[in-house]
PDB file of C-alpha atoms in Angstrom:
ATOM      1  CA  UNK J   1      90.156 115.762  68.044  1.00  0.00           C
ATOM      2  CA  UNK J   2      93.896 116.412  67.481  1.00  0.00           C
ATOM      3  CA  UNK J   3      96.070 114.741  70.021  1.00  0.00           C
ATOM      4  CA  UNK J   4      97.942 118.072  70.756  1.00  0.00           C
ATOM      5  CA  UNK J   5      94.626 119.456  71.949  1.00  0.00           C
ATOM      6  CA  UNK J   6      94.617 116.872  74.704  1.00  0.00           C
ATOM      7  CA  UNK J   7      97.840 118.123  76.130  1.00  0.00           C
ATOM      8  CA  UNK J   8      96.483 120.390  78.950  1.00  0.00           C
ATOM      9  CA  UNK J   9      94.133 117.294  80.091  1.00  0.00           C
ATOM     10  CA  UNK J  10      96.979 114.748  80.357  1.00  0.00           C
ATOM     11  CA  UNK J  11      99.712 114.422  82.981  1.00  0.00           C
ATOM     12  CA  UNK J  12     102.344 112.117  84.120  1.00  0.00           C
ATOM     13  CA  UNK J  13     102.241 110.036  87.499  1.00  0.00           C
ATOM     14  CA  UNK J  14     105.774 110.820  88.759  1.00  0.00           C
ATOM     15  CA  UNK J  15     105.082 110.744  92.851  1.00  0.00           C
ATOM     16  CA  UNK J  16     108.698 110.444  94.020  1.00  0.00           C
ATOM     17  CA  UNK J  17     109.955 112.243  97.103  1.00  0.00           C
ATOM     18  CA  UNK J  18     111.165 116.070  96.602  1.00  0.00           C
ATOM     19  CA  UNK J  19     114.783 114.694  97.629  1.00  0.00           C
ATOM     20  CA  UNK J  20     114.635 111.343  96.000  1.00  0.00           C
ATOM     21  CA  UNK J  21     118.015 111.864  93.967  1.00  0.00           C
ATOM     22  CA  UNK J  22     119.814 113.275  96.844  1.00  0.00           C
ATOM     23  CA  UNK J  23     118.575 110.425  99.274  1.00  0.00           C
ATOM     24  CA  UNK J  24     119.515 107.831  96.410  1.00  0.00           C
ATOM     25  CA  UNK J  25     123.129 109.133  96.255  1.00  0.00           C
ATOM     26  CA  UNK J  26     123.617 109.075 100.158  1.00  0.00           C
ATOM     27  CA  UNK J  27     122.044 105.669 100.490  1.00  0.00           C
ATOM     28  CA  UNK J  28     124.399 104.263  98.018  1.00  0.00           C
ATOM     29  CA  UNK J  29     127.390 105.948  99.486  1.00  0.00           C
ATOM     30  CA  UNK J  30     126.480 104.474 103.007  1.00  0.00           C
ATOM     31  CA  UNK J  31     126.110 101.105 101.161  1.00  0.00           C
ATOM     32  CA  UNK J  32     129.536 101.288  99.784  1.00  0.00           C
ATOM     33  CA  UNK J  33     130.640 102.175 103.319  1.00  0.00           C
ATOM     34  CA  UNK J  34     129.100  99.592 105.084  1.00  0.00           C
ATOM     35  CA  UNK J  35     130.339  97.028 102.621  1.00  0.00           C
ATOM     36  CA  UNK J  36     133.866  97.919 102.810  1.00  0.00           C
ATOM     37  CA  UNK J  37     133.812  97.878 106.818  1.00  0.00           C
ATOM     38  CA  UNK J  38     132.128  94.586 106.530  1.00  0.00           C
ATOM     39  CA  UNK J  39     134.702  92.911 104.041  1.00  0.00           C
ATOM     40  CA  UNK J  40     137.412  94.451 106.207  1.00  0.00           C
ATOM     41  CA  UNK J  41     136.192  92.947 109.417  1.00  0.00           C
ATOM     42  CA  UNK J  42     135.653  89.338 108.023  1.00  0.00           C
ATOM     43  CA  UNK J  43     138.940  89.435 106.293  1.00  0.00           C
ATOM     44  CA  UNK J  44     140.804  90.605 109.539  1.00  0.00           C
ATOM     45  CA  UNK J  45     138.813  88.242 111.623  1.00  0.00           C
ATOM     46  CA  UNK J  46     139.763  85.270 109.434  1.00  0.00           C
ATOM     47  CA  UNK J  47     143.398  86.490 109.365  1.00  0.00           C
ATOM     48  CA  UNK J  48     143.814  87.112 112.986  1.00  0.00           C
ATOM     49  CA  UNK J  49     141.343  84.311 114.105  1.00  0.00           C
ATOM     50  CA  UNK J  50     139.300  86.788 115.819  1.00  0.00           C
ATOM     51  CA  UNK J  51     135.567  85.532 116.538  1.00  0.00           C
ATOM     52  CA  UNK J  52     134.591  89.081 117.550  1.00  0.00           C
ATOM     53  CA  UNK J  53     135.581  90.705 114.400  1.00  0.00           C
ATOM     54  CA  UNK J  54     133.955  87.883 112.318  1.00  0.00           C
ATOM     55  CA  UNK J  55     130.846  88.044 114.217  1.00  0.00           C
ATOM     56  CA  UNK J  56     130.407  91.949 113.728  1.00  0.00           C
ATOM     57  CA  UNK J  57     131.531  91.436 110.254  1.00  0.00           C
ATOM     58  CA  UNK J  58     128.561  89.020 109.260  1.00  0.00           C
ATOM     59  CA  UNK J  59     126.371  91.081 111.531  1.00  0.00           C
ATOM     60  CA  UNK J  60     127.247  94.121 109.397  1.00  0.00           C
ATOM     61  CA  UNK J  61     126.532  92.082 106.288  1.00  0.00           C
ATOM     62  CA  UNK J  62     122.805  91.990 107.096  1.00  0.00           C
ATOM     63  CA  UNK J  63     122.741  95.819 107.342  1.00  0.00           C
ATOM     64  CA  UNK J  64     124.620  96.173 104.144  1.00  0.00           C
ATOM     65  CA  UNK J  65     121.864  93.908 102.575  1.00  0.00           C
ATOM     66  CA  UNK J  66     118.904  95.930 104.136  1.00  0.00           C
ATOM     67  CA  UNK J  67     120.719  99.255 103.037  1.00  0.00           C
ATOM     68  CA  UNK J  68     121.079  97.655  99.532  1.00  0.00           C
ATOM     69  CA  UNK J  69     117.400  97.253  99.074  1.00  0.00           C
ATOM     70  CA  UNK J  70     116.725 100.670 100.016  1.00  0.00           C
ATOM     71  CA  UNK J  71     119.271 102.054  97.568  1.00  0.00           C
ATOM     72  CA  UNK J  72     117.946  99.654  94.867  1.00  0.00           C
ATOM     73  CA  UNK J  73     114.406 100.927  95.474  1.00  0.00           C
ATOM     74  CA  UNK J  74     115.447 104.438  94.805  1.00  0.00           C
ATOM     75  CA  UNK J  75     117.061 103.371  91.673  1.00  0.00           C
ATOM     76  CA  UNK J  76     114.165 101.304  90.364  1.00  0.00           C
ATOM     77  CA  UNK J  77     111.582 103.918  91.373  1.00  0.00           C
ATOM     78  CA  UNK J  78     113.465 106.666  89.431  1.00  0.00           C
ATOM     79  CA  UNK J  79     114.194 104.429  86.215  1.00  0.00           C
ATOM     80  CA  UNK J  80     110.524 103.255  85.971  1.00  0.00           C
ATOM     81  CA  UNK J  81     108.868 106.510  87.191  1.00  0.00           C
ATOM     82  CA  UNK J  82     107.113 107.168  83.803  1.00  0.00           C
ATOM     83  CA  UNK J  83     106.253 103.436  83.184  1.00  0.00           C
ATOM     84  CA  UNK J  84     102.629 103.353  82.460  1.00  0.00           C
ATOM     85  CA  UNK J  85     102.418  99.678  83.971  1.00  0.00           C
ATOM     86  CA  UNK J  86     102.417 101.421  87.374  1.00  0.00           C
ATOM     87  CA  UNK J  87      98.947 102.719  87.512  1.00  0.00           C
ATOM     88  CA  UNK J  88      99.995 105.439  90.078  1.00  0.00           C
ATOM     89  CA  UNK J  89     103.798 105.520  89.622  1.00  0.00           C
ATOM     90  CA  UNK J  90     106.596 104.098  91.585  1.00  0.00           C
ATOM     91  CA  UNK J  91     106.418 106.271  94.665  1.00  0.00           C
ATOM     92  CA  UNK J  92     105.609 103.232  96.900  1.00  0.00           C
ATOM     93  CA  UNK J  93     108.665 101.242  96.070  1.00  0.00           C
ATOM     94  CA  UNK J  94     110.514 102.993  98.914  1.00  0.00           C
ATOM     95  CA  UNK J  95     107.680 101.809 101.218  1.00  0.00           C
ATOM     96  CA  UNK J  96     107.927  98.200  99.974  1.00  0.00           C
ATOM     97  CA  UNK J  97     111.795  98.417 100.618  1.00  0.00           C
ATOM     98  CA  UNK J  98     111.120  99.788 104.074  1.00  0.00           C
ATOM     99  CA  UNK J  99     108.798  97.067 104.854  1.00  0.00           C
ATOM    100  CA  UNK J 100     111.379  94.328 103.773  1.00  0.00           C
ATOM    101  CA  UNK J 101     114.171  96.209 105.638  1.00  0.00           C
ATOM    102  CA  UNK J 102     111.993  96.308 108.685  1.00  0.00           C
ATOM    103  CA  UNK J 103     111.425  92.616 108.631  1.00  0.00           C
ATOM    104  CA  UNK J 104     115.354  92.092 108.345  1.00  0.00           C
ATOM    105  CA  UNK J 105     115.720  94.380 111.180  1.00  0.00           C
ATOM    106  CA  UNK J 106     113.201  92.375 113.356  1.00  0.00           C
ATOM    107  CA  UNK J 107     115.161  89.199 112.601  1.00  0.00           C
ATOM    108  CA  UNK J 108     118.483  90.920 113.652  1.00  0.00           C
ATOM    109  CA  UNK J 109     116.518  91.846 116.875  1.00  0.00           C
ATOM    110  CA  UNK J 110     115.600  88.340 117.450  1.00  0.00           C
ATOM    111  CA  UNK J 111     119.254  87.221 116.539  1.00  0.00           C
ATOM    112  CA  UNK J 112     120.541  89.414 119.267  1.00  0.00           C
ATOM    113  CA  UNK J 113     118.103  88.576 121.750  1.00  0.00           C
ATOM    114  CA  UNK J 114     118.718  84.892 121.335  1.00  0.00           C
ATOM    115  CA  UNK J 115     122.420  85.195 121.650  1.00  0.00           C
ATOM    116  CA  UNK J 116     122.259  87.387 124.751  1.00  0.00           C
ATOM    117  CA  UNK J 117     120.001  84.986 126.293  1.00  0.00           C
ATOM    118  CA  UNK J 118     122.237  82.100 125.643  1.00  0.00           C
ATOM    119  CA  UNK J 119     125.318  83.904 126.899  1.00  0.00           C
ATOM    120  CA  UNK J 120     123.350  85.117 130.061  1.00  0.00           C
ATOM    121  CA  UNK J 121     122.716  81.198 130.877  1.00  0.00           C
ATOM    122  CA  UNK J 122     126.100  79.940 129.543  1.00  0.00           C
ATOM    123  CA  UNK J 123     128.725  82.897 129.837  1.00  0.00           C
ATOM    124  CA  UNK J 124     131.804  82.938 127.535  1.00  0.00           C
ATOM    125  CA  UNK J 125     135.225  84.383 127.973  1.00  0.00           C
ATOM    126  CA  UNK J 126     135.476  87.786 126.223  1.00  0.00           C
ATOM    127  CA  UNK J 127     138.734  89.487 124.922  1.00  0.00           C
ATOM    128  CA  UNK J 128     137.626  92.840 126.304  1.00  0.00           C
ATOM    129  CA  UNK J 129     140.186  94.925 124.550  1.00  0.00           C
ATOM    130  CA  UNK J 130     139.645  93.529 121.219  1.00  0.00           C
ATOM    131  CA  UNK J 131     135.873  93.471 121.465  1.00  0.00           C
ATOM    132  CA  UNK J 132     135.831  97.265 122.558  1.00  0.00           C
ATOM    133  CA  UNK J 133     138.071  98.114 119.580  1.00  0.00           C
ATOM    134  CA  UNK J 134     135.778  96.319 117.120  1.00  0.00           C
ATOM    135  CA  UNK J 135     132.668  98.045 118.652  1.00  0.00           C
ATOM    136  CA  UNK J 136     134.366 101.257 118.458  1.00  0.00           C
ATOM    137  CA  UNK J 137     135.235 101.000 114.898  1.00  0.00           C
ATOM    138  CA  UNK J 138     131.815  99.928 113.992  1.00  0.00           C
ATOM    139  CA  UNK J 139     130.375 103.041 115.914  1.00  0.00           C
ATOM    140  CA  UNK J 140     132.526 105.267 113.941  1.00  0.00           C
ATOM    141  CA  UNK J 141     131.284 103.808 110.497  1.00  0.00           C
ATOM    142  CA  UNK J 142     127.742 104.008 112.007  1.00  0.00           C
ATOM    143  CA  UNK J 143     128.036 107.570 113.063  1.00  0.00           C
ATOM    144  CA  UNK J 144     129.097 108.862 109.607  1.00  0.00           C
ATOM    145  CA  UNK J 145     126.404 106.655 107.957  1.00  0.00           C
ATOM    146  CA  UNK J 146     123.917 108.275 110.334  1.00  0.00           C
ATOM    147  CA  UNK J 147     124.975 111.731 109.647  1.00  0.00           C
ATOM    148  CA  UNK J 148     124.752 110.980 105.788  1.00  0.00           C
ATOM    149  CA  UNK J 149     121.190 109.774 106.368  1.00  0.00           C
ATOM    150  CA  UNK J 150     120.131 112.249 109.261  1.00  0.00           C
ATOM    151  CA  UNK J 151     117.436 113.871 107.242  1.00  0.00           C
ATOM    152  CA  UNK J 152     115.147 110.763 107.589  1.00  0.00           C
ATOM    153  CA  UNK J 153     112.053 112.684 108.152  1.00  0.00           C
ATOM    154  CA  UNK J 154     111.518 115.155 105.156  1.00  0.00           C
ATOM    155  CA  UNK J 155     109.707 118.299 106.525  1.00  0.00           C
ATOM    156  CA  UNK J 156     110.103 120.554 103.398  1.00  0.00           C
ATOM    157  CA  UNK J 157     107.806 119.197 100.736  1.00  0.00           C
ATOM    158  CA  UNK J 158     107.441 120.872  97.399  1.00  0.00           C
ATOM    159  CA  UNK J 159     105.277 118.389  95.658  1.00  0.00           C
ATOM    160  CA  UNK J 160     105.301 118.012  91.903  1.00  0.00           C
ATOM    161  CA  UNK J 161     102.207 120.087  91.240  1.00  0.00           C
ATOM    162  CA  UNK J 162     100.063 119.876  88.099  1.00  0.00           C
ATOM    163  CA  UNK J 163      97.320 121.997  86.702  1.00  0.00           C
ATOM    164  CA  UNK J 164      94.962 120.299  84.330  1.00  0.00           C
ATOM    165  CA  UNK J 165      91.381 119.997  83.817  1.00  0.00           C
ATOM    166  CA  UNK J 166      89.153 116.765  83.115  1.00  0.00           C
ATOM    167  CA  UNK J 167      88.816 114.068  85.866  1.00  0.00           C
ATOM    168  CA  UNK J 168      92.345 114.358  87.165  1.00  0.00           C
ATOM    169  CA  UNK J 169      93.999 117.204  88.957  1.00  0.00           C
ATOM    170  CA  UNK J 170      96.288 118.378  91.585  1.00  0.00           C
ATOM    171  CA  UNK J 171      96.995 121.557  93.828  1.00  0.00           C
ATOM    172  CA  UNK J 172      99.788 123.068  95.894  1.00  0.00           C
ATOM    173  CA  UNK J 173     100.091 124.635  99.137  1.00  0.00           C
ATOM    174  CA  UNK J 174     100.401 123.176 102.599  1.00  0.00           C
ATOM    175  CA  UNK J 175      98.822 120.029 103.717  1.00  0.00           C
ATOM    176  CA  UNK J 176      97.137 120.999 107.143  1.00  0.00           C
ATOM    177  CA  UNK J 177      99.046 119.823 109.940  1.00  0.00           C
ATOM    178  CA  UNK J 178     100.607 116.745 108.329  1.00  0.00           C
ATOM    179  CA  UNK J 179     104.226 115.542 107.675  1.00  0.00           C
ATOM    180  CA  UNK J 180     105.015 113.246 104.991  1.00  0.00           C
ATOM    181  CA  UNK J 181     107.838 110.840 105.410  1.00  0.00           C
ATOM    182  CA  UNK J 182     110.130 108.837 103.038  1.00  0.00           C
ATOM    183  CA  UNK J 183     109.875 105.610 104.798  1.00  0.00           C
ATOM    184  CA  UNK J 184     112.733 104.089 102.674  1.00  0.00           C
ATOM    185  CA  UNK J 185     115.135 106.818 103.825  1.00  0.00           C
ATOM    186  CA  UNK J 186     113.806 106.232 107.367  1.00  0.00           C
ATOM    187  CA  UNK J 187     114.544 102.536 107.246  1.00  0.00           C
ATOM    188  CA  UNK J 188     118.070 102.984 106.104  1.00  0.00           C
ATOM    189  CA  UNK J 189     118.605 105.560 108.990  1.00  0.00           C
ATOM    190  CA  UNK J 190     117.007 103.246 111.376  1.00  0.00           C
ATOM    191  CA  UNK J 191     119.473 100.323 110.497  1.00  0.00           C
ATOM    192  CA  UNK J 192     122.476 102.536 110.859  1.00  0.00           C
ATOM    193  CA  UNK J 193     121.087 103.929 114.242  1.00  0.00           C
ATOM    194  CA  UNK J 194     120.262 100.444 115.433  1.00  0.00           C
ATOM    195  CA  UNK J 195     123.883  99.399 114.639  1.00  0.00           C
ATOM    196  CA  UNK J 196     125.209 102.572 116.536  1.00  0.00           C
ATOM    197  CA  UNK J 197     123.044 102.032 119.397  1.00  0.00           C
ATOM    198  CA  UNK J 198     124.203  98.429 119.634  1.00  0.00           C
ATOM    199  CA  UNK J 199     127.803  99.503 119.541  1.00  0.00           C
ATOM    200  CA  UNK J 200     127.386 102.076 122.175  1.00  0.00           C
ATOM    201  CA  UNK J 201     125.670  99.657 124.289  1.00  0.00           C
ATOM    202  CA  UNK J 202     128.280  96.989 123.781  1.00  0.00           C
ATOM    203  CA  UNK J 203     131.096  99.559 124.599  1.00  0.00           C
ATOM    204  CA  UNK J 204     129.311 100.519 127.978  1.00  0.00           C
ATOM    205  CA  UNK J 205     128.567  96.782 128.849  1.00  0.00           C
ATOM    206  CA  UNK J 206     132.020  95.774 127.937  1.00  0.00           C
ATOM    207  CA  UNK J 207     133.768  98.494 130.056  1.00  0.00           C
ATOM    208  CA  UNK J 208     131.523  97.728 132.939  1.00  0.00           C
ATOM    209  CA  UNK J 209     132.194  93.960 132.604  1.00  0.00           C
ATOM    210  CA  UNK J 210     135.939  94.468 132.250  1.00  0.00           C
ATOM    211  CA  UNK J 211     136.190  96.554 135.464  1.00  0.00           C
ATOM    212  CA  UNK J 212     133.635  95.079 137.691  1.00  0.00           C
ATOM    213  CA  UNK J 213     133.878  91.437 136.222  1.00  0.00           C
ATOM    214  CA  UNK J 214     130.100  91.420 135.895  1.00  0.00           C
ATOM    215  CA  UNK J 215     130.185  89.055 132.918  1.00  0.00           C
ATOM    216  CA  UNK J 216     126.320  89.253 132.722  1.00  0.00           C
ATOM    217  CA  UNK J 217     126.278  92.988 131.846  1.00  0.00           C
ATOM    218  CA  UNK J 218     127.278  92.268 128.398  1.00  0.00           C
ATOM    219  CA  UNK J 219     124.339  89.884 127.649  1.00  0.00           C
ATOM    220  CA  UNK J 220     121.877  91.910 129.644  1.00  0.00           C
ATOM    221  CA  UNK J 221     122.585  94.974 127.630  1.00  0.00           C
ATOM    222  CA  UNK J 222     122.250  92.929 124.504  1.00  0.00           C
ATOM    223  CA  UNK J 223     118.678  91.994 125.657  1.00  0.00           C
ATOM    224  CA  UNK J 224     117.835  95.677 126.226  1.00  0.00           C
ATOM    225  CA  UNK J 225     119.160  96.619 122.723  1.00  0.00           C
ATOM    226  CA  UNK J 226     117.238  93.787 121.038  1.00  0.00           C
ATOM    227  CA  UNK J 227     114.051  95.193 122.400  1.00  0.00           C
ATOM    228  CA  UNK J 228     114.830  98.717 121.354  1.00  0.00           C
ATOM    229  CA  UNK J 229     115.704  97.529 117.850  1.00  0.00           C
ATOM    230  CA  UNK J 230     112.461  95.412 117.766  1.00  0.00           C
ATOM    231  CA  UNK J 231     110.305  98.601 118.761  1.00  0.00           C
ATOM    232  CA  UNK J 232     111.804 100.556 116.009  1.00  0.00           C
ATOM    233  CA  UNK J 233     111.285  97.706 113.589  1.00  0.00           C
ATOM    234  CA  UNK J 234     107.572  97.389 114.424  1.00  0.00           C
ATOM    235  CA  UNK J 235     107.084 101.012 113.960  1.00  0.00           C
ATOM    236  CA  UNK J 236     108.565 100.780 110.417  1.00  0.00           C
ATOM    237  CA  UNK J 237     106.428  97.801 109.674  1.00  0.00           C
ATOM    238  CA  UNK J 238     103.297  99.617 110.927  1.00  0.00           C
ATOM    239  CA  UNK J 239     103.848 102.768 109.008  1.00  0.00           C
ATOM    240  CA  UNK J 240     105.151 101.229 105.716  1.00  0.00           C
ATOM    241  CA  UNK J 241     102.527  98.537 105.752  1.00  0.00           C
ATOM    242  CA  UNK J 242      99.845 101.389 106.099  1.00  0.00           C
ATOM    243  CA  UNK J 243     101.127 102.869 103.008  1.00  0.00           C
ATOM    244  CA  UNK J 244     101.307  99.680 101.088  1.00  0.00           C
ATOM    245  CA  UNK J 245      97.624  99.004 102.212  1.00  0.00           C
ATOM    246  CA  UNK J 246      96.442 102.397 101.122  1.00  0.00           C
ATOM    247  CA  UNK J 247      95.247 103.213 104.859  1.00  0.00           C
ATOM    248  CA  UNK J 248      94.063 106.832 104.943  1.00  0.00           C
ATOM    249  CA  UNK J 249      95.842 108.249 107.762  1.00  0.00           C
ATOM    250  CA  UNK J 250      95.439 112.099 107.220  1.00  0.00           C
ATOM    251  CA  UNK J 251      92.012 112.501 108.625  1.00  0.00           C
ATOM    252  CA  UNK J 252      92.546 116.253 108.909  1.00  0.00           C
ATOM    253  CA  UNK J 253      92.991 116.578 105.284  1.00  0.00           C
ATOM    254  CA  UNK J 254      89.991 114.553 104.428  1.00  0.00           C
ATOM    255  CA  UNK J 255      87.946 117.046 106.672  1.00  0.00           C
ATOM    256  CA  UNK J 256      89.472 120.072 104.839  1.00  0.00           C
ATOM    257  CA  UNK J 257      88.524 118.538 101.580  1.00  0.00           C
ATOM    258  CA  UNK J 258      85.053 117.878 102.534  1.00  0.00           C
ATOM    259  CA  UNK J 259      84.872 121.311 104.113  1.00  0.00           C
ATOM    260  CA  UNK J 260      86.061 122.950 100.776  1.00  0.00           C
ATOM    261  CA  UNK J 261      83.674 120.817  98.599  1.00  0.00           C
ATOM    262  CA  UNK J 262      80.333 120.730 100.571  1.00  0.00           C
ATOM    263  CA  UNK J 263      79.115 124.262  99.714  1.00  0.00           C
ATOM    264  CA  UNK J 264      75.995 125.573  98.199  1.00  0.00           C
ATOM    265  CA  UNK J 265      74.164 122.201  99.136  1.00  0.00           C
ATOM    266  CA  UNK J 266      76.807 120.020  97.453  1.00  0.00           C
ATOM    267  CA  UNK J 267      77.690 116.841  99.341  1.00  0.00           C
ATOM    268  CA  UNK J 268      80.475 114.516  99.207  1.00  0.00           C
ATOM    269  CA  UNK J 269      79.193 110.917  99.104  1.00  0.00           C
ATOM    270  CA  UNK J 270      82.293 108.968  98.660  1.00  0.00           C
ATOM    271  CA  UNK J 271      86.029 110.054  99.427  1.00  0.00           C
ATOM    272  CA  UNK J 272      88.980 108.060  99.135  1.00  0.00           C
ATOM    273  CA  UNK J 273      92.539 109.298 100.155  1.00  0.00           C
ATOM    274  CA  UNK J 274      95.729 107.567 100.029  1.00  0.00           C
ATOM    275  CA  UNK J 275      99.608 108.036  99.671  1.00  0.00           C
ATOM    276  CA  UNK J 276     100.958 107.268  96.273  1.00  0.00           C
ATOM    277  CA  UNK J 277     104.584 108.343  97.271  1.00  0.00           C
ATOM    278  CA  UNK J 278     106.573 110.692  99.831  1.00  0.00           C
ATOM    279  CA  UNK J 279     104.593 113.722  99.998  1.00  0.00           C
ATOM    280  CA  UNK J 280     102.004 112.770  97.533  1.00  0.00           C
ATOM    281  CA  UNK J 281      98.303 111.994  98.005  1.00  0.00           C
ATOM    282  CA  UNK J 282      95.887 110.886  95.323  1.00  0.00           C
ATOM    283  CA  UNK J 283      91.944 111.412  95.933  1.00  0.00           C
ATOM    284  CA  UNK J 284      88.888 109.933  94.340  1.00  0.00           C
ATOM    285  CA  UNK J 285      85.692 111.761  95.383  1.00  0.00           C
ATOM    286  CA  UNK J 286      82.157 111.495  94.491  1.00  0.00           C
ATOM    287  CA  UNK J 287      79.944 114.623  94.828  1.00  0.00           C
ATOM    288  CA  UNK J 288      76.145 115.185  94.287  1.00  0.00           C
ATOM    289  CA  UNK J 289      74.599 118.340  93.870  1.00  0.00           C
ATOM    290  CA  UNK J 290      71.311 119.751  92.702  1.00  0.00           C
ATOM    291  CA  UNK J 291      73.060 122.250  90.394  1.00  0.00           C
ATOM    292  CA  UNK J 292      76.225 120.192  89.073  1.00  0.00           C
ATOM    293  CA  UNK J 293      79.016 122.044  87.971  1.00  0.00           C
ATOM    294  CA  UNK J 294      81.920 120.953  85.902  1.00  0.00           C
ATOM    295  CA  UNK J 295      84.500 118.717  87.790  1.00  0.00           C
ATOM    296  CA  UNK J 296      87.246 121.472  87.086  1.00  0.00           C
ATOM    297  CA  UNK J 297      85.141 123.766  89.307  1.00  0.00           C
ATOM    298  CA  UNK J 298      85.266 121.428  92.393  1.00  0.00           C
ATOM    299  CA  UNK J 299      89.103 120.728  91.815  1.00  0.00           C
ATOM    300  CA  UNK J 300      89.752 124.593  92.048  1.00  0.00           C
ATOM    301  CA  UNK J 301      88.054 124.664  95.419  1.00  0.00           C
ATOM    302  CA  UNK J 302      90.918 122.264  96.465  1.00  0.00           C
ATOM    303  CA  UNK J 303      93.799 124.639  95.404  1.00  0.00           C
ATOM    304  CA  UNK J 304      96.238 125.377  98.051  1.00  0.00           C
ATOM    305  CA  UNK J 305      96.458 121.950  99.565  1.00  0.00           C
ATOM    306  CA  UNK J 306     100.124 120.770  98.968  1.00  0.00           C
ATOM    307  CA  UNK J 307     100.639 117.005  98.576  1.00  0.00           C
ATOM    308  CA  UNK J 308      97.050 116.532  96.852  1.00  0.00           C
ATOM    309  CA  UNK J 309      99.046 115.365  93.582  1.00  0.00           C
ATOM    310  CA  UNK J 310      96.118 113.415  91.923  1.00  0.00           C
ATOM    311  CA  UNK J 311      92.584 114.003  92.185  1.00  0.00           C
ATOM    312  CA  UNK J 312      89.638 112.627  90.488  1.00  0.00           C
ATOM    313  CA  UNK J 313      86.110 113.895  90.971  1.00  0.00           C
ATOM    314  CA  UNK J 314      82.862 112.515  89.791  1.00  0.00           C
ATOM    315  CA  UNK J 315      79.980 114.800  90.024  1.00  0.00           C
ATOM    316  CA  UNK J 316      76.337 113.536  89.983  1.00  0.00           C
ATOM    317  CA  UNK J 317      72.768 115.470  90.042  1.00  0.00           C
ATOM    318  CA  UNK J 318      71.321 114.873  93.284  1.00  0.00           C
ATOM    319  CA  UNK J 319      68.318 112.172  92.826  1.00  0.00           C
ATOM    320  CA  UNK J 320      64.900 113.422  93.874  1.00  0.00           C
ATOM    321  CA  UNK J 321      61.894 111.333  94.824  1.00  0.00           C
ATOM    322  CA  UNK J 322      59.288 111.625  92.106  1.00  0.00           C
ATOM    323  CA  UNK J 323      56.170 114.013  92.818  1.00  0.00           C
ATOM    324  CA  UNK J 324      52.863 112.378  93.521  1.00  0.00           C
TER     325      UNK J 324
END
């Protein structure tokens, strides 16, 4: 058999998100923006002896680190997309980065909570004008970053479809009632959103404290902010962790697959459906039949399901007990 005759039966495993390149460019730009802001705040804080500037600068450094992880994941996933060492491609690198970023975000929440409780118990003098100016500057940078990363949930998916025979296949169309998320971009978005929310809360608390002399307002709002950030971090850990552990979360799609395959007495005896990249699902299916057909016939029944990018179907003759 000549190698070129196998071409229709072979395919790549590039399961990157449909907006991968755009998301990568925007994330790198936000990393640069955050880093410039961080360096500026640390330098100004050191030069003018401002603890508020120094503290916010180092706080921003943690976000720059997390955003850098997101950008590096996009880069690595793209560069190694066709590397055969990765059995199902590099689509999950974004989820690995999102999981790591969520851990960093949860540590930031713990740090803010600890500092807020400490200041609630032991109030410190606040230079209100300077602190508000720093928070406003940080808010401006975060709003620009959030605008760049605003499309954190991809609703338009035009997955990379392939048509091939053999034991692997894919189909196009609309995944019934399910949205696929780029957890990596979502993690970057949540980081800048958390920073923006912290800045808004800080400005509000500082203004209240400045005019009412309620010194406790600032740390009290800090505690609220830390709990909100912790909640966002938990959501990211849960969702990205589910992808990394191959949790099947699309029960609706599973039901549609079973419904399309279980006709004319055919039965699905085993079905594994998992995410291999943003907007891409892989499925391994076992079918038994009294009158088995070629696997390509069963794959054609799944045509029209967008996001089903890699399908392996095993077909067996239904065993019958021996006649006595």
